Amino acid sequence: MNPDVGVVPLLPEEDKGHYSARSFIQPDKITLHVEPGETKSAEMTVVIPSDVGDGGRYAILRFSTVPPEEGTVKVVSAIVLPVMFTIKGSPLTHTGKITGVTAGQVVSGQPVEIFTTFQNTGNHHFKVKGEVTVSDAKKVLDTIDIPLTSNVIPSMFMQLKAAFTPKERWLPGFTRSNQR
């Protein structure tokens, strides 16, 4: 999971995470030829080891076209399908922490982007919703809701974005360090 992009497929040698389910899934076919308008199916066998542990396990199924052998321009289309397993009967821990808050450049008359980096420290995926409070030394200037995110998988980070538009002119001396 990439904080800026979301879910990104990894090569097998890069997928070493404790929560990976890659080794649990075996497709019956690696390659499947489908003509336009045609429908074909493939099956996946999932075997979850008895010592799997608690929480959730995660994988990505990637389906893509094969580039043509001829021609100077080659186009490949792909679909990425996240797969999430919850280990039945296991305790689920939904915890997280904010690992950083930064603000974009302050430009007169423009919204200020505020980025909050959140890490799932539990053992199961969940969605995050929050708010950012912007204040100066004397009062709260605004509270901005952060909409519900897609699932954040265990140990991964997600970047949450809010935009602050001042409702009044800032007094001299207001800096990004005044934001909470």
PDB file of C-alpha atoms in Angstrom:
ATOM      1  CA  MET A   1       0.000   0.000   0.000  1.00  0.00           C
ATOM      2  CA  ASN A   2       1.476   3.310  -1.113  1.00  0.00           C
ATOM      3  CA  PRO A   3       0.396   6.407   0.919  1.00  0.00           C
ATOM      4  CA  ASP A   4      -0.123   8.508  -2.207  1.00  0.00           C
ATOM      5  CA  VAL A   5      -1.457   5.925  -4.672  1.00  0.00           C
ATOM      6  CA  GLY A   6      -3.137   3.190  -2.655  1.00  0.00           C
ATOM      7  CA  VAL A   7      -2.739  -0.507  -3.404  1.00  0.00           C
ATOM      8  CA  VAL A   8       0.212  -1.373  -5.667  1.00  0.00           C
ATOM      9  CA  PRO A   9       1.148  -4.885  -6.892  1.00  0.00           C
ATOM     10  CA  LEU A  10       4.548  -6.234  -5.820  1.00  0.00           C
ATOM     11  CA  LEU A  11       6.802  -8.787  -7.436  1.00  0.00           C
ATOM     12  CA  PRO A  12       7.010 -12.084  -5.488  1.00  0.00           C
ATOM     13  CA  GLU A  13      10.546 -11.351  -4.263  1.00  0.00           C
ATOM     14  CA  GLU A  14       9.391  -7.946  -2.891  1.00  0.00           C
ATOM     15  CA  ASP A  15       6.321  -9.332  -1.097  1.00  0.00           C
ATOM     16  CA  LYS A  16       7.770 -10.290   2.292  1.00  0.00           C
ATOM     17  CA  GLY A  17       5.132  -8.755   4.564  1.00  0.00           C
ATOM     18  CA  HIS A  18       3.738 -10.596   7.570  1.00  0.00           C
ATOM     19  CA  TYR A  19       0.169  -9.931   6.364  1.00  0.00           C
ATOM     20  CA  SER A  20       0.691 -11.180   2.793  1.00  0.00           C
ATOM     21  CA  ALA A  21      -1.692 -13.833   1.445  1.00  0.00           C
ATOM     22  CA  ARG A  22       0.196 -14.275  -1.843  1.00  0.00           C
ATOM     23  CA  SER A  23       1.308 -17.803  -1.026  1.00  0.00           C
ATOM     24  CA  PHE A  24      -2.273 -18.816  -0.108  1.00  0.00           C
ATOM     25  CA  ILE A  25      -3.644 -18.268  -3.641  1.00  0.00           C
ATOM     26  CA  GLN A  26      -2.970 -20.589  -6.577  1.00  0.00           C
ATOM     27  CA  PRO A  27      -4.601 -19.820  -9.955  1.00  0.00           C
ATOM     28  CA  ASP A  28      -5.561 -22.723 -12.200  1.00  0.00           C
ATOM     29  CA  LYS A  29      -4.223 -20.752 -15.211  1.00  0.00           C
ATOM     30  CA  ILE A  30      -1.484 -18.165 -15.480  1.00  0.00           C
ATOM     31  CA  THR A  31      -2.443 -17.114 -19.023  1.00  0.00           C
ATOM     32  CA  LEU A  32      -5.931 -16.989 -20.503  1.00  0.00           C
ATOM     33  CA  HIS A  33      -6.647 -15.897 -24.083  1.00  0.00           C
ATOM     34  CA  VAL A  34      -9.940 -14.021 -24.454  1.00  0.00           C
ATOM     35  CA  GLU A  35     -11.223 -12.566 -27.717  1.00  0.00           C
ATOM     36  CA  PRO A  36     -13.308  -9.343 -27.752  1.00  0.00           C
ATOM     37  CA  GLY A  37     -16.876 -10.100 -26.651  1.00  0.00           C
ATOM     38  CA  GLU A  38     -15.885 -13.534 -25.334  1.00  0.00           C
ATOM     39  CA  THR A  39     -16.234 -14.656 -21.709  1.00  0.00           C
ATOM     40  CA  LYS A  40     -13.911 -17.145 -20.030  1.00  0.00           C
ATOM     41  CA  SER A  41     -13.343 -18.011 -16.419  1.00  0.00           C
ATOM     42  CA  ALA A  42     -10.418 -19.009 -14.285  1.00  0.00           C
ATOM     43  CA  GLU A  43     -10.442 -20.469 -10.799  1.00  0.00           C
ATOM     44  CA  MET A  44      -8.289 -19.703  -7.823  1.00  0.00           C
ATOM     45  CA  THR A  45      -7.610 -22.169  -5.024  1.00  0.00           C
ATOM     46  CA  VAL A  46      -7.075 -20.622  -1.597  1.00  0.00           C
ATOM     47  CA  VAL A  47      -5.372 -22.657   1.115  1.00  0.00           C
ATOM     48  CA  ILE A  48      -4.945 -20.906   4.459  1.00  0.00           C
ATOM     49  CA  PRO A  49      -2.273 -22.545   6.646  1.00  0.00           C
ATOM     50  CA  SER A  50      -3.294 -23.707  10.116  1.00  0.00           C
ATOM     51  CA  ASP A  51      -0.600 -21.511  11.725  1.00  0.00           C
ATOM     52  CA  VAL A  52      -1.714 -18.361   9.906  1.00  0.00           C
ATOM     53  CA  GLY A  53      -2.082 -16.212  13.037  1.00  0.00           C
ATOM     54  CA  ASP A  54      -4.628 -13.515  13.870  1.00  0.00           C
ATOM     55  CA  GLY A  55      -6.237 -10.661  11.959  1.00  0.00           C
ATOM     56  CA  GLY A  56      -6.268 -10.264   8.217  1.00  0.00           C
ATOM     57  CA  ARG A  57      -4.195 -11.342   5.221  1.00  0.00           C
ATOM     58  CA  TYR A  58      -3.944  -9.479   1.921  1.00  0.00           C
ATOM     59  CA  ALA A  59      -3.094 -10.038  -1.723  1.00  0.00           C
ATOM     60  CA  ILE A  60      -3.642  -8.482  -5.135  1.00  0.00           C
ATOM     61  CA  LEU A  61      -4.826 -10.271  -8.235  1.00  0.00           C
ATOM     62  CA  ARG A  62      -3.575  -8.493 -11.359  1.00  0.00           C
ATOM     63  CA  PHE A  63      -5.179  -9.128 -14.723  1.00  0.00           C
ATOM     64  CA  SER A  64      -3.520  -7.577 -17.766  1.00  0.00           C
ATOM     65  CA  THR A  65      -3.394  -7.715 -21.523  1.00  0.00           C
ATOM     66  CA  VAL A  66      -0.339  -8.943 -23.372  1.00  0.00           C
ATOM     67  CA  PRO A  67       1.290  -6.296 -25.587  1.00  0.00           C
ATOM     68  CA  PRO A  68       1.198  -7.009 -29.316  1.00  0.00           C
ATOM     69  CA  GLU A  69       4.408  -8.425 -30.775  1.00  0.00           C
ATOM     70  CA  GLU A  70       4.400  -5.997 -33.717  1.00  0.00           C
ATOM     71  CA  GLY A  71       4.227  -2.226 -33.932  1.00  0.00           C
ATOM     72  CA  THR A  72       6.098   0.677 -32.436  1.00  0.00           C
ATOM     73  CA  VAL A  73       3.441   1.570 -29.871  1.00  0.00           C
ATOM     74  CA  LYS A  74       2.366  -1.086 -27.379  1.00  0.00           C
ATOM     75  CA  VAL A  75      -0.539  -0.646 -24.996  1.00  0.00           C
ATOM     76  CA  VAL A  76      -1.134  -2.813 -21.927  1.00  0.00           C
ATOM     77  CA  SER A  77      -4.305  -2.542 -19.855  1.00  0.00           C
ATOM     78  CA  ALA A  78      -4.511  -3.936 -16.341  1.00  0.00           C
ATOM     79  CA  ILE A  79      -7.055  -4.414 -13.583  1.00  0.00           C
ATOM     80  CA  VAL A  80      -5.863  -4.748  -9.985  1.00  0.00           C
ATOM     81  CA  LEU A  81      -8.203  -6.592  -7.629  1.00  0.00           C
ATOM     82  CA  PRO A  82      -7.398  -6.376  -3.898  1.00  0.00           C
ATOM     83  CA  VAL A  83      -8.217  -9.546  -1.924  1.00  0.00           C
ATOM     84  CA  MET A  84      -8.729  -9.356   1.838  1.00  0.00           C
ATOM     85  CA  PHE A  85      -9.109 -12.326   4.182  1.00  0.00           C
ATOM     86  CA  THR A  86     -10.218 -12.149   7.807  1.00  0.00           C
ATOM     87  CA  ILE A  87      -9.002 -15.118   9.866  1.00  0.00           C
ATOM     88  CA  LYS A  88     -12.163 -16.612  11.328  1.00  0.00           C
ATOM     89  CA  GLY A  89     -12.361 -16.584  15.121  1.00  0.00           C
ATOM     90  CA  SER A  90      -9.186 -14.580  15.583  1.00  0.00           C
ATOM     91  CA  PRO A  91      -9.025 -11.381  17.651  1.00  0.00           C
ATOM     92  CA  LEU A  92      -9.066  -8.290  15.407  1.00  0.00           C
ATOM     93  CA  THR A  93      -7.073  -5.255  16.474  1.00  0.00           C
ATOM     94  CA  HIS A  94      -8.097  -1.923  14.926  1.00  0.00           C
ATOM     95  CA  THR A  95      -5.485   0.611  16.035  1.00  0.00           C
ATOM     96  CA  GLY A  96      -3.480   3.288  14.302  1.00  0.00           C
ATOM     97  CA  LYS A  97      -1.384   6.367  14.758  1.00  0.00           C
ATOM     98  CA  ILE A  98      -0.704   9.655  13.046  1.00  0.00           C
ATOM     99  CA  THR A  99       2.935   9.690  11.962  1.00  0.00           C
ATOM    100  CA  GLY A 100       3.080  13.141  10.443  1.00  0.00           C
ATOM    101  CA  VAL A 101       1.212  16.330   9.581  1.00  0.00           C
ATOM    102  CA  THR A 102       2.410  18.768   6.934  1.00  0.00           C
ATOM    103  CA  ALA A 103       0.922  21.747   5.154  1.00  0.00           C
ATOM    104  CA  GLY A 104       1.350  22.862   1.576  1.00  0.00           C
ATOM    105  CA  GLN A 105       2.526  26.273   0.528  1.00  0.00           C
ATOM    106  CA  VAL A 106       0.513  29.232   1.843  1.00  0.00           C
ATOM    107  CA  VAL A 107      -0.550  31.419  -1.103  1.00  0.00           C
ATOM    108  CA  SER A 108      -2.819  34.420  -0.562  1.00  0.00           C
ATOM    109  CA  GLY A 109      -6.389  33.681  -1.649  1.00  0.00           C
ATOM    110  CA  GLN A 110      -5.750  29.952  -2.171  1.00  0.00           C
ATOM    111  CA  PRO A 111      -6.708  26.964   0.008  1.00  0.00           C
ATOM    112  CA  VAL A 112      -3.892  25.475   2.084  1.00  0.00           C
ATOM    113  CA  GLU A 113      -3.545  21.711   1.668  1.00  0.00           C
ATOM    114  CA  ILE A 114      -2.962  19.827   4.911  1.00  0.00           C
ATOM    115  CA  PHE A 115      -1.615  16.271   4.747  1.00  0.00           C
ATOM    116  CA  THR A 116      -1.901  13.800   7.618  1.00  0.00           C
ATOM    117  CA  THR A 117      -0.037  10.494   7.390  1.00  0.00           C
ATOM    118  CA  PHE A 118      -1.825   7.657   9.178  1.00  0.00           C
ATOM    119  CA  GLN A 119      -0.433   4.178   9.915  1.00  0.00           C
ATOM    120  CA  ASN A 120      -2.536   1.085  10.691  1.00  0.00           C
ATOM    121  CA  THR A 121      -0.807  -0.452  13.740  1.00  0.00           C
ATOM    122  CA  GLY A 122      -3.373  -3.223  14.222  1.00  0.00           C
ATOM    123  CA  ASN A 123      -3.703  -6.651  12.611  1.00  0.00           C
ATOM    124  CA  HIS A 124      -6.778  -6.055  10.424  1.00  0.00           C
ATOM    125  CA  HIS A 125      -7.852  -3.589   7.754  1.00  0.00           C
ATOM    126  CA  PHE A 126     -10.238  -0.706   8.455  1.00  0.00           C
ATOM    127  CA  LYS A 127     -11.352   2.637   7.031  1.00  0.00           C
ATOM    128  CA  VAL A 128     -10.297   5.971   8.525  1.00  0.00           C
ATOM    129  CA  LYS A 129     -12.369   9.142   8.944  1.00  0.00           C
ATOM    130  CA  GLY A 130     -11.134  12.179  10.770  1.00  0.00           C
ATOM    131  CA  GLU A 131     -10.879  15.908  11.046  1.00  0.00           C
ATOM    132  CA  VAL A 132      -8.208  18.596  11.033  1.00  0.00           C
ATOM    133  CA  THR A 133      -8.488  21.588  13.364  1.00  0.00           C
ATOM    134  CA  VAL A 134      -6.688  24.775  12.312  1.00  0.00           C
ATOM    135  CA  SER A 135      -6.101  27.412  14.978  1.00  0.00           C
ATOM    136  CA  ASP A 136      -4.061  30.471  15.673  1.00  0.00           C
ATOM    137  CA  ALA A 137      -2.712  31.451  19.094  1.00  0.00           C
ATOM    138  CA  LYS A 138      -6.149  32.625  20.291  1.00  0.00           C
ATOM    139  CA  LYS A 139      -8.925  30.622  18.627  1.00  0.00           C
ATOM    140  CA  VAL A 140      -9.971  27.782  16.362  1.00  0.00           C
ATOM    141  CA  LEU A 141     -10.136  29.038  12.769  1.00  0.00           C
ATOM    142  CA  ASP A 142     -11.786  25.995  11.210  1.00  0.00           C
ATOM    143  CA  THR A 143     -12.422  22.276  11.538  1.00  0.00           C
ATOM    144  CA  ILE A 144     -12.223  20.307   8.293  1.00  0.00           C
ATOM    145  CA  ASP A 145     -13.694  16.839   7.929  1.00  0.00           C
ATOM    146  CA  ILE A 146     -11.563  14.163   6.267  1.00  0.00           C
ATOM    147  CA  PRO A 147     -13.888  11.842   4.353  1.00  0.00           C
ATOM    148  CA  LEU A 148     -13.961   8.090   4.924  1.00  0.00           C
ATOM    149  CA  THR A 149     -10.971   6.458   3.220  1.00  0.00           C
ATOM    150  CA  SER A 150     -10.551   3.144   1.497  1.00  0.00           C
ATOM    151  CA  ASN A 151      -9.271   0.316   3.699  1.00  0.00           C
ATOM    152  CA  VAL A 152      -5.844   0.729   5.274  1.00  0.00           C
ATOM    153  CA  ILE A 153      -4.175  -2.649   5.670  1.00  0.00           C
ATOM    154  CA  PRO A 154      -2.013  -3.525   8.701  1.00  0.00           C
ATOM    155  CA  SER A 155       1.410  -1.848   9.004  1.00  0.00           C
ATOM    156  CA  MET A 156       0.711   0.345   5.976  1.00  0.00           C
ATOM    157  CA  PHE A 157       0.406   4.122   5.684  1.00  0.00           C
ATOM    158  CA  MET A 158      -2.249   6.297   4.075  1.00  0.00           C
ATOM    159  CA  GLN A 159      -2.021   9.999   3.381  1.00  0.00           C
ATOM    160  CA  LEU A 160      -5.172  11.938   4.274  1.00  0.00           C
ATOM    161  CA  LYS A 161      -5.719  15.311   2.645  1.00  0.00           C
ATOM    162  CA  ALA A 162      -7.745  18.311   3.791  1.00  0.00           C
ATOM    163  CA  ALA A 163      -7.949  21.805   2.312  1.00  0.00           C
ATOM    164  CA  PHE A 164      -8.190  24.849   4.575  1.00  0.00           C
ATOM    165  CA  THR A 165      -9.653  28.025   3.111  1.00  0.00           C
ATOM    166  CA  PRO A 166      -9.327  30.969   5.506  1.00  0.00           C
ATOM    167  CA  LYS A 167     -12.694  32.607   6.245  1.00  0.00           C
ATOM    168  CA  GLU A 168     -11.016  35.837   7.290  1.00  0.00           C
ATOM    169  CA  ARG A 169      -7.769  37.635   6.605  1.00  0.00           C
ATOM    170  CA  TRP A 170      -4.865  36.225   8.619  1.00  0.00           C
ATOM    171  CA  LEU A 171      -3.031  38.506  10.976  1.00  0.00           C
ATOM    172  CA  PRO A 172       0.671  39.110  10.402  1.00  0.00           C
ATOM    173  CA  GLY A 173       2.789  36.416  12.002  1.00  0.00           C
ATOM    174  CA  PHE A 174       0.513  33.467  11.181  1.00  0.00           C
ATOM    175  CA  THR A 175       2.722  30.606  10.031  1.00  0.00           C
ATOM    176  CA  ARG A 176       2.330  26.914   9.319  1.00  0.00           C
ATOM    177  CA  SER A 177       3.673  26.204  12.797  1.00  0.00           C
ATOM    178  CA  ASN A 178       0.466  27.747  14.213  1.00  0.00           C
ATOM    179  CA  GLN A 179      -1.560  24.862  12.718  1.00  0.00           C
ATOM    180  CA  ARG A 180      -2.422  21.774  14.725  1.00  0.00           C
TER     181      ARG A 180
END
